[in-house]
Amino acid sequence: MANRSAAPVALPAIPGQTLEQHLIHRQRTLDQASGELTSLFSQISLAAKIIASQVSKAGLAGILGLTGEVNVQGEEVKKLDLFANTTLIRCVQQGGCVAVMGSEEVEEPIAIPEPYPCGKYVLQFDPLDGSGNIDINASIGTIFSIHRRVTPSGTRGTLEDLLQPGRDIVAAGYVIYGSSNMFVYSMGPADGVHGFTYDPSIGEFFLSHPNIEIPSRGDTYSINEGNTHKWEPGVRRWVDWVKQDDGDRKAYRLRYIGAMVADVHRTLLNGGIFVYPPDRKNPRGKLRLLYEASPLAFVTEAAGGAASTGSERVLDVVPGALHERTSLYIGSKDDVADAVRIVAG
Ligand code: AHM
Ligand code: MG
């Protein structure tokens, strides 16, 4: 007979919506959705799971450090960033959703090889951002953006498909491999920004951060201050200003992980600003417009934030080359406006 006075048994929490369920639900709300974008997201999330699993055991699997070694299976050991690059290409190229791809790790456009069909989308990615953090067990990530192709359907995609401004992005996002792994994406301001946390025991990303909105002002600034003496005076003026109490505004705290994807993720959740200005070594800035700045600008704007090159909105820059660099001021709207104003003098 049941013991009626016993405390209720605690049931395990029912996992929430998976990334796939979330995207399928979204697809149903759109009239003419063919499912191609949902499929492309599944391919990217599969790649993210494979990369995440290698990141978490990189030391054991022997894929830290330099290439040129041979693993126990007799295969050539790849550096983690090359592994991530190959994984994304392999997961996406056979899916029939993209016409061409671009990667920070690859000089030229990545063609879809025969016999795979070409789809209507164009995928660009930084397979493993912050690769300097790999060997020290700190956060790294994958950044991606998706455009519609501009060349005729039925043909192979070309460079022209890749050189599109950020304002024409259809969807963008990132995966962060940190104390937990998260998949964050947006399909624009009307859709919002949604974050999914990976449950490794189930092998799925679950919705954990619906409708992320960045505060209009934060209290953290993020910049490589080791470059102070390479900056132009305007940047030094802003950094001096941001570090001082000024009326109601308290001096900002400095946080710098050195992987833009992780610095921007913190900025998105807590507010504040991440800056990589031009300097003597990188007169056009260091970050790549197509693989780093544009996708994260798209996500940040969709969350209510802003992203500027210092002279224009990042999403309005029309790229002239695949690996073009840009300066970047990204984060809370008011913080970006202050920085751009003070740097300009
Ligand atoms: P990577 O994509 O080759 O890893 O490099 C880009 C990274 C950014 O993620 C990060 O914000 C920046 O480079 C750090 O640069 P620095 O070491 O000059 O501060
Ligand atoms: Mg990078």
Coordinates of C-alpha atoms and ligand atoms in Angstrom, one line a residue:
M1 CA 0.0 0.0 0.0
A2 CA 1.3 3.5 -0.9
N3 CA 2.6 5.6 2.0
R4 CA 0.4 8.7 1.6
S5 CA 2.5 10.7 4.1
A6 CA 5.8 10.2 2.1
A7 CA 7.2 13.3 0.4
P8 CA 6.5 13.4 -3.3
V9 CA 9.2 11.9 -5.4
A10 CA 11.2 14.6 -7.3
L11 CA 10.9 13.9 -11.0
P12 CA 13.7 14.9 -13.3
A13 CA 13.0 18.2 -15.0
I14 CA 11.6 17.7 -18.5
P15 CA 14.0 19.1 -21.0
G16 CA 12.6 22.2 -22.9
Q17 CA 12.5 23.0 -26.6
T18 CA 15.5 21.7 -28.6
L19 CA 17.1 23.9 -31.3
E20 CA 15.5 21.7 -33.9
Q21 CA 12.0 21.9 -32.4
H22 CA 12.5 25.7 -32.1
L23 CA 13.4 26.0 -35.8
I24 CA 10.7 23.7 -37.0
H25 CA 8.1 25.7 -35.0
R26 CA 9.4 28.9 -36.5
Q27 CA 9.3 27.4 -40.0
R28 CA 5.6 26.6 -39.5
T29 CA 4.8 30.2 -38.9
L30 CA 6.3 31.3 -42.2
D31 CA 4.1 30.9 -45.3
Q32 CA 6.6 29.9 -47.9
A33 CA 9.4 28.3 -45.9
S34 CA 10.8 25.3 -47.8
G35 CA 12.7 23.9 -44.8
E36 CA 16.1 24.6 -46.5
L37 CA 17.2 27.0 -43.8
T38 CA 16.1 24.6 -41.0
S39 CA 18.1 21.9 -42.7
L40 CA 21.1 24.1 -42.9
F41 CA 20.9 24.9 -39.2
S42 CA 20.8 21.1 -38.5
Q43 CA 24.0 20.7 -40.5
I44 CA 25.7 23.5 -38.6
S45 CA 24.5 22.3 -35.2
L46 CA 25.8 18.8 -36.1
A47 CA 29.1 20.3 -36.9
A48 CA 29.0 22.2 -33.6
K49 CA 28.4 19.0 -31.7
I50 CA 31.3 17.3 -33.3
I51 CA 33.6 20.2 -32.7
A52 CA 32.4 20.6 -29.1
S53 CA 33.2 16.9 -28.5
Q54 CA 36.7 17.3 -29.8
V55 CA 37.2 20.6 -27.9
S56 CA 36.3 18.9 -24.6
K57 CA 38.8 16.1 -25.1
A58 CA 41.4 18.0 -27.2
G59 CA 44.2 17.2 -24.7
L60 CA 43.3 13.5 -24.6
A61 CA 42.7 13.2 -28.4
G62 CA 46.1 14.9 -29.1
I63 CA 44.7 17.7 -31.3
L64 CA 46.2 20.6 -29.4
G65 CA 49.2 22.3 -30.9
L66 CA 50.8 21.8 -34.2
T67 CA 49.9 19.5 -37.1
G68 CA 52.2 16.9 -38.5
E69 CA 51.6 14.1 -35.9
V70 CA 50.0 10.8 -36.5
N71 CA 47.2 9.6 -34.1
V72 CA 46.5 6.0 -32.9
Q73 CA 44.3 5.3 -35.9
G74 CA 47.3 6.2 -38.1
E75 CA 45.5 9.4 -39.3
E76 CA 47.2 12.7 -39.6
V77 CA 46.5 14.8 -36.5
K78 CA 45.0 18.1 -37.3
K79 CA 45.0 21.3 -35.3
L80 CA 41.7 22.0 -33.7
D81 CA 40.9 24.9 -35.9
L82 CA 41.6 23.0 -39.1
F83 CA 39.5 20.1 -37.7
A84 CA 36.7 22.5 -37.0
N85 CA 37.0 23.9 -40.6
T86 CA 36.9 20.5 -42.2
T87 CA 34.0 19.4 -40.0
L88 CA 31.8 22.4 -41.0
I89 CA 32.6 21.9 -44.7
R90 CA 31.9 18.2 -44.6
C91 CA 28.6 18.6 -42.6
V92 CA 27.3 21.3 -44.9
Q93 CA 28.6 20.5 -48.5
Q94 CA 26.5 17.4 -49.0
G95 CA 23.3 18.9 -47.6
G96 CA 22.1 20.6 -50.8
C97 CA 21.3 23.9 -49.0
V98 CA 24.3 26.1 -49.9
A99 CA 25.8 27.3 -53.2
V100 CA 29.2 28.2 -51.9
M101 CA 30.9 28.7 -48.6
G102 CA 33.6 31.1 -47.2
S103 CA 35.8 30.4 -44.2
E104 CA 38.4 32.4 -42.3
E105 CA 40.7 29.4 -42.7
V106 CA 40.4 29.2 -46.5
E107 CA 41.9 31.7 -48.9
E108 CA 39.4 31.3 -51.8
P109 CA 35.6 30.6 -52.0
I110 CA 34.8 27.0 -51.0
A111 CA 32.9 25.4 -53.9
I112 CA 30.3 22.7 -53.5
P113 CA 31.9 19.7 -55.2
E114 CA 30.1 17.5 -57.8
P115 CA 27.9 15.5 -57.4
Y116 CA 26.3 17.5 -54.5
P117 CA 23.5 19.9 -55.5
C118 CA 23.7 23.6 -54.8
G119 CA 21.0 25.3 -52.7
K120 CA 19.9 28.9 -52.3
Y121 CA 22.0 29.9 -49.4
V122 CA 25.6 31.0 -48.8
L123 CA 27.4 30.1 -45.6
Q124 CA 30.4 31.9 -44.1
F125 CA 32.2 31.0 -40.9
D126 CA 35.1 31.4 -38.6
P127 CA 35.4 27.7 -37.6
L128 CA 37.2 28.3 -34.4
D129 CA 37.5 31.9 -33.2
G130 CA 40.0 32.7 -30.5
S131 CA 42.2 29.8 -31.4
G132 CA 45.0 31.3 -29.2
N133 CA 42.8 30.1 -26.3
I134 CA 42.8 26.5 -27.3
D135 CA 46.0 25.5 -25.6
I136 CA 45.1 27.2 -22.3
N137 CA 41.6 25.6 -21.9
A138 CA 39.8 29.0 -22.2
S139 CA 36.6 29.8 -24.2
I140 CA 36.6 29.6 -28.0
G141 CA 33.8 29.5 -30.5
T142 CA 32.4 29.1 -34.0
I143 CA 30.8 32.2 -35.8
F144 CA 28.6 31.9 -38.8
S145 CA 26.4 33.9 -41.1
I146 CA 23.9 33.0 -43.9
H147 CA 23.0 35.0 -47.0
R148 CA 20.7 34.2 -49.9
R149 CA 22.7 33.6 -53.1
V150 CA 22.7 36.3 -55.7
T151 CA 23.9 34.3 -58.6
P152 CA 21.3 32.3 -60.6
S153 CA 20.0 29.0 -59.1
G154 CA 21.1 25.9 -60.9
T155 CA 24.7 27.2 -61.1
R156 CA 27.6 26.9 -58.7
G157 CA 28.0 29.8 -56.3
T158 CA 30.8 32.3 -56.8
L159 CA 32.7 35.0 -55.0
E160 CA 29.9 37.4 -55.8
D161 CA 27.6 35.4 -53.5
L162 CA 30.1 35.8 -50.7
L163 CA 30.8 39.6 -51.0
Q164 CA 27.4 40.8 -49.6
P165 CA 26.9 43.3 -46.9
G166 CA 25.9 42.3 -43.4
R167 CA 22.5 44.0 -43.8
D168 CA 21.5 41.3 -46.2
I169 CA 22.2 38.5 -43.8
V170 CA 19.3 36.0 -43.4
A171 CA 20.6 34.4 -40.2
A172 CA 23.7 34.5 -38.1
G173 CA 25.0 33.1 -34.9
Y174 CA 27.7 31.5 -32.9
V175 CA 28.6 28.5 -30.8
I176 CA 30.6 29.1 -27.7
Y177 CA 32.7 26.2 -26.3
G178 CA 33.2 27.2 -22.7
S179 CA 32.2 26.1 -19.2
S180 CA 29.1 25.0 -21.1
N181 CA 28.5 25.0 -24.8
M182 CA 25.9 27.3 -26.2
F183 CA 24.4 27.9 -29.7
V184 CA 23.1 31.5 -30.1
Y185 CA 21.4 32.6 -33.3
S186 CA 19.1 35.3 -34.8
M187 CA 17.1 35.7 -38.0
G188 CA 16.9 39.4 -37.4
P189 CA 15.3 41.9 -35.0
A190 CA 11.8 40.7 -35.7
D191 CA 12.8 37.1 -34.6
G192 CA 15.0 38.1 -31.7
V193 CA 18.1 36.3 -30.4
H194 CA 17.8 32.9 -28.8
G195 CA 20.4 30.9 -26.9
F196 CA 20.5 27.1 -26.5
T197 CA 22.7 25.3 -24.0
Y198 CA 24.1 21.9 -24.9
D199 CA 23.2 18.9 -22.7
P200 CA 26.0 16.4 -23.4
S201 CA 24.2 13.6 -21.7
I202 CA 21.4 13.9 -24.4
G203 CA 23.4 15.4 -27.2
E204 CA 21.0 18.3 -27.9
F205 CA 21.0 22.1 -27.6
F206 CA 18.0 23.2 -25.4
L207 CA 16.5 26.6 -25.3
S208 CA 17.9 28.3 -22.2
H209 CA 18.1 32.0 -23.2
P210 CA 14.9 33.0 -25.2
N211 CA 14.8 36.5 -26.5
I212 CA 18.1 37.8 -25.4
E213 CA 18.1 41.6 -25.1
I214 CA 21.2 43.6 -24.5
P215 CA 20.9 46.4 -21.9
S216 CA 21.2 49.8 -23.4
R217 CA 24.2 50.5 -21.2
G218 CA 26.6 48.2 -19.4
D219 CA 29.5 48.7 -17.0
T220 CA 32.2 46.7 -18.7
Y221 CA 34.6 47.6 -21.5
S222 CA 36.7 45.1 -23.4
I223 CA 39.7 45.9 -25.5
N224 CA 43.4 44.7 -25.7
E225 CA 44.9 47.5 -23.6
G226 CA 48.4 46.1 -24.3
N227 CA 48.0 47.9 -27.7
T228 CA 47.7 51.4 -26.0
H229 CA 50.8 52.7 -27.6
K230 CA 49.8 51.6 -31.1
W231 CA 46.4 53.4 -30.9
E232 CA 45.5 56.7 -32.3
P233 CA 44.9 59.4 -29.7
G234 CA 41.1 59.2 -30.0
V235 CA 41.0 55.6 -28.8
R236 CA 43.3 56.5 -25.8
R237 CA 41.0 59.4 -25.0
W238 CA 38.0 57.1 -24.9
V239 CA 39.7 54.4 -22.8
D240 CA 40.9 57.1 -20.3
W241 CA 37.3 58.4 -20.1
V242 CA 35.6 55.0 -19.7
K243 CA 38.0 54.2 -16.7
Q244 CA 37.0 57.3 -14.7
D245 CA 33.9 58.1 -12.7
D246 CA 31.9 60.7 -14.6
G247 CA 28.9 62.1 -12.8
D248 CA 26.4 59.3 -12.3
R249 CA 28.5 56.9 -14.5
K250 CA 30.9 54.8 -12.5
A251 CA 34.3 53.8 -14.0
Y252 CA 33.9 50.7 -16.2
R253 CA 35.4 47.3 -15.4
L254 CA 37.8 45.7 -17.9
R255 CA 37.2 42.2 -19.2
Y256 CA 39.1 40.7 -22.1
I257 CA 39.0 37.0 -22.9
G258 CA 40.9 37.4 -26.2
A259 CA 38.3 35.4 -28.2
M260 CA 35.8 37.9 -29.7
V261 CA 33.0 35.3 -29.6
A262 CA 33.3 35.0 -25.9
D263 CA 33.8 38.7 -25.2
V264 CA 30.8 39.5 -27.4
H265 CA 28.7 36.8 -25.7
R266 CA 29.4 38.3 -22.3
T267 CA 28.6 41.8 -23.7
L268 CA 25.3 40.5 -25.1
L269 CA 24.2 39.1 -21.8
N270 CA 25.5 41.8 -19.4
G271 CA 25.8 44.9 -21.6
G272 CA 28.9 47.0 -22.1
I273 CA 31.2 47.3 -25.1
F274 CA 33.9 45.3 -27.0
V275 CA 36.3 47.3 -29.2
Y276 CA 39.0 46.3 -31.6
P277 CA 40.2 49.6 -33.1
P278 CA 42.7 50.1 -35.9
D279 CA 46.3 50.4 -34.6
R280 CA 49.8 50.8 -36.0
K281 CA 50.1 47.1 -36.7
N282 CA 46.6 46.7 -38.1
P283 CA 45.7 50.0 -39.7
R284 CA 42.3 48.7 -41.0
G285 CA 41.6 46.8 -37.7
K286 CA 42.3 43.2 -37.0
L287 CA 39.0 41.4 -37.2
R288 CA 37.5 40.0 -40.3
L289 CA 34.4 41.7 -41.6
L290 CA 32.8 38.7 -43.1
Y291 CA 33.6 36.0 -40.6
E292 CA 33.7 37.8 -37.3
A293 CA 32.4 41.4 -37.3
S294 CA 29.3 41.2 -39.6
P295 CA 27.7 38.1 -38.0
L296 CA 28.2 39.3 -34.5
A297 CA 27.0 42.8 -35.5
F298 CA 23.8 41.2 -36.9
V299 CA 23.1 39.2 -33.7
T300 CA 23.9 42.3 -31.5
E301 CA 21.6 44.6 -33.5
A302 CA 18.9 42.0 -33.3
A303 CA 19.3 42.0 -29.5
G304 CA 18.9 45.8 -29.4
G305 CA 22.6 46.7 -29.5
A306 CA 24.8 48.5 -32.0
A307 CA 27.9 47.8 -34.0
S308 CA 30.0 50.4 -35.7
T309 CA 33.4 50.5 -37.5
G310 CA 33.9 53.9 -35.9
S311 CA 32.7 55.7 -39.0
E312 CA 29.7 53.6 -40.2
R313 CA 27.3 50.8 -39.2
V314 CA 29.1 47.5 -39.7
L315 CA 26.1 45.9 -41.4
D316 CA 26.3 48.6 -44.1
V317 CA 29.9 47.9 -45.2
V318 CA 30.0 46.3 -48.6
P319 CA 33.0 43.9 -48.6
G320 CA 35.5 44.3 -51.3
A321 CA 37.5 41.1 -50.5
L322 CA 36.9 37.9 -48.7
H323 CA 39.4 38.4 -45.9
E324 CA 38.8 42.1 -45.5
R325 CA 39.5 43.5 -42.0
T326 CA 37.6 46.1 -40.1
S327 CA 37.7 48.1 -36.8
L328 CA 34.8 47.3 -34.5
Y329 CA 32.8 49.0 -31.7
I330 CA 30.1 46.6 -30.6
G331 CA 27.7 46.2 -27.7
S332 CA 25.2 48.3 -25.8
K333 CA 23.7 51.1 -27.9
D334 CA 24.7 54.0 -25.5
D335 CA 28.2 52.6 -24.9
V336 CA 28.8 52.3 -28.6
A337 CA 27.5 55.8 -29.3
D338 CA 29.7 57.2 -26.5
A339 CA 32.8 55.4 -27.8
V340 CA 32.4 56.4 -31.4
R341 CA 31.7 60.1 -30.4
I342 CA 34.7 60.3 -28.0
V343 CA 37.1 58.5 -30.4
A344 CA 36.1 60.8 -33.2
G345 CA 36.8 63.8 -30.9
Ligands
AHM1 P1 41.3 34.1 -34.6 O1 40.0 34.1 -35.2 O2 42.4 33.9 -35.5 O3 41.4 33.3 -33.4 O4 41.6 35.7 -34.1 C1 40.7 36.6 -33.8 C2 40.8 37.0 -32.4 C3 39.5 37.5 -31.8 O5 38.6 36.5 -31.4 C4 40.0 38.2 -30.6 O6 39.0 39.2 -30.2 C5 41.2 38.9 -31.1 O7 41.7 38.0 -32.2 C6 42.3 39.0 -30.1 O8 43.3 39.7 -30.6 P2 44.5 40.2 -29.7 O9 45.3 39.0 -29.3 O10 45.3 41.1 -30.7 O11 43.9 41.0 -28.6
MG2 MG 38.3 34.6 -35.3

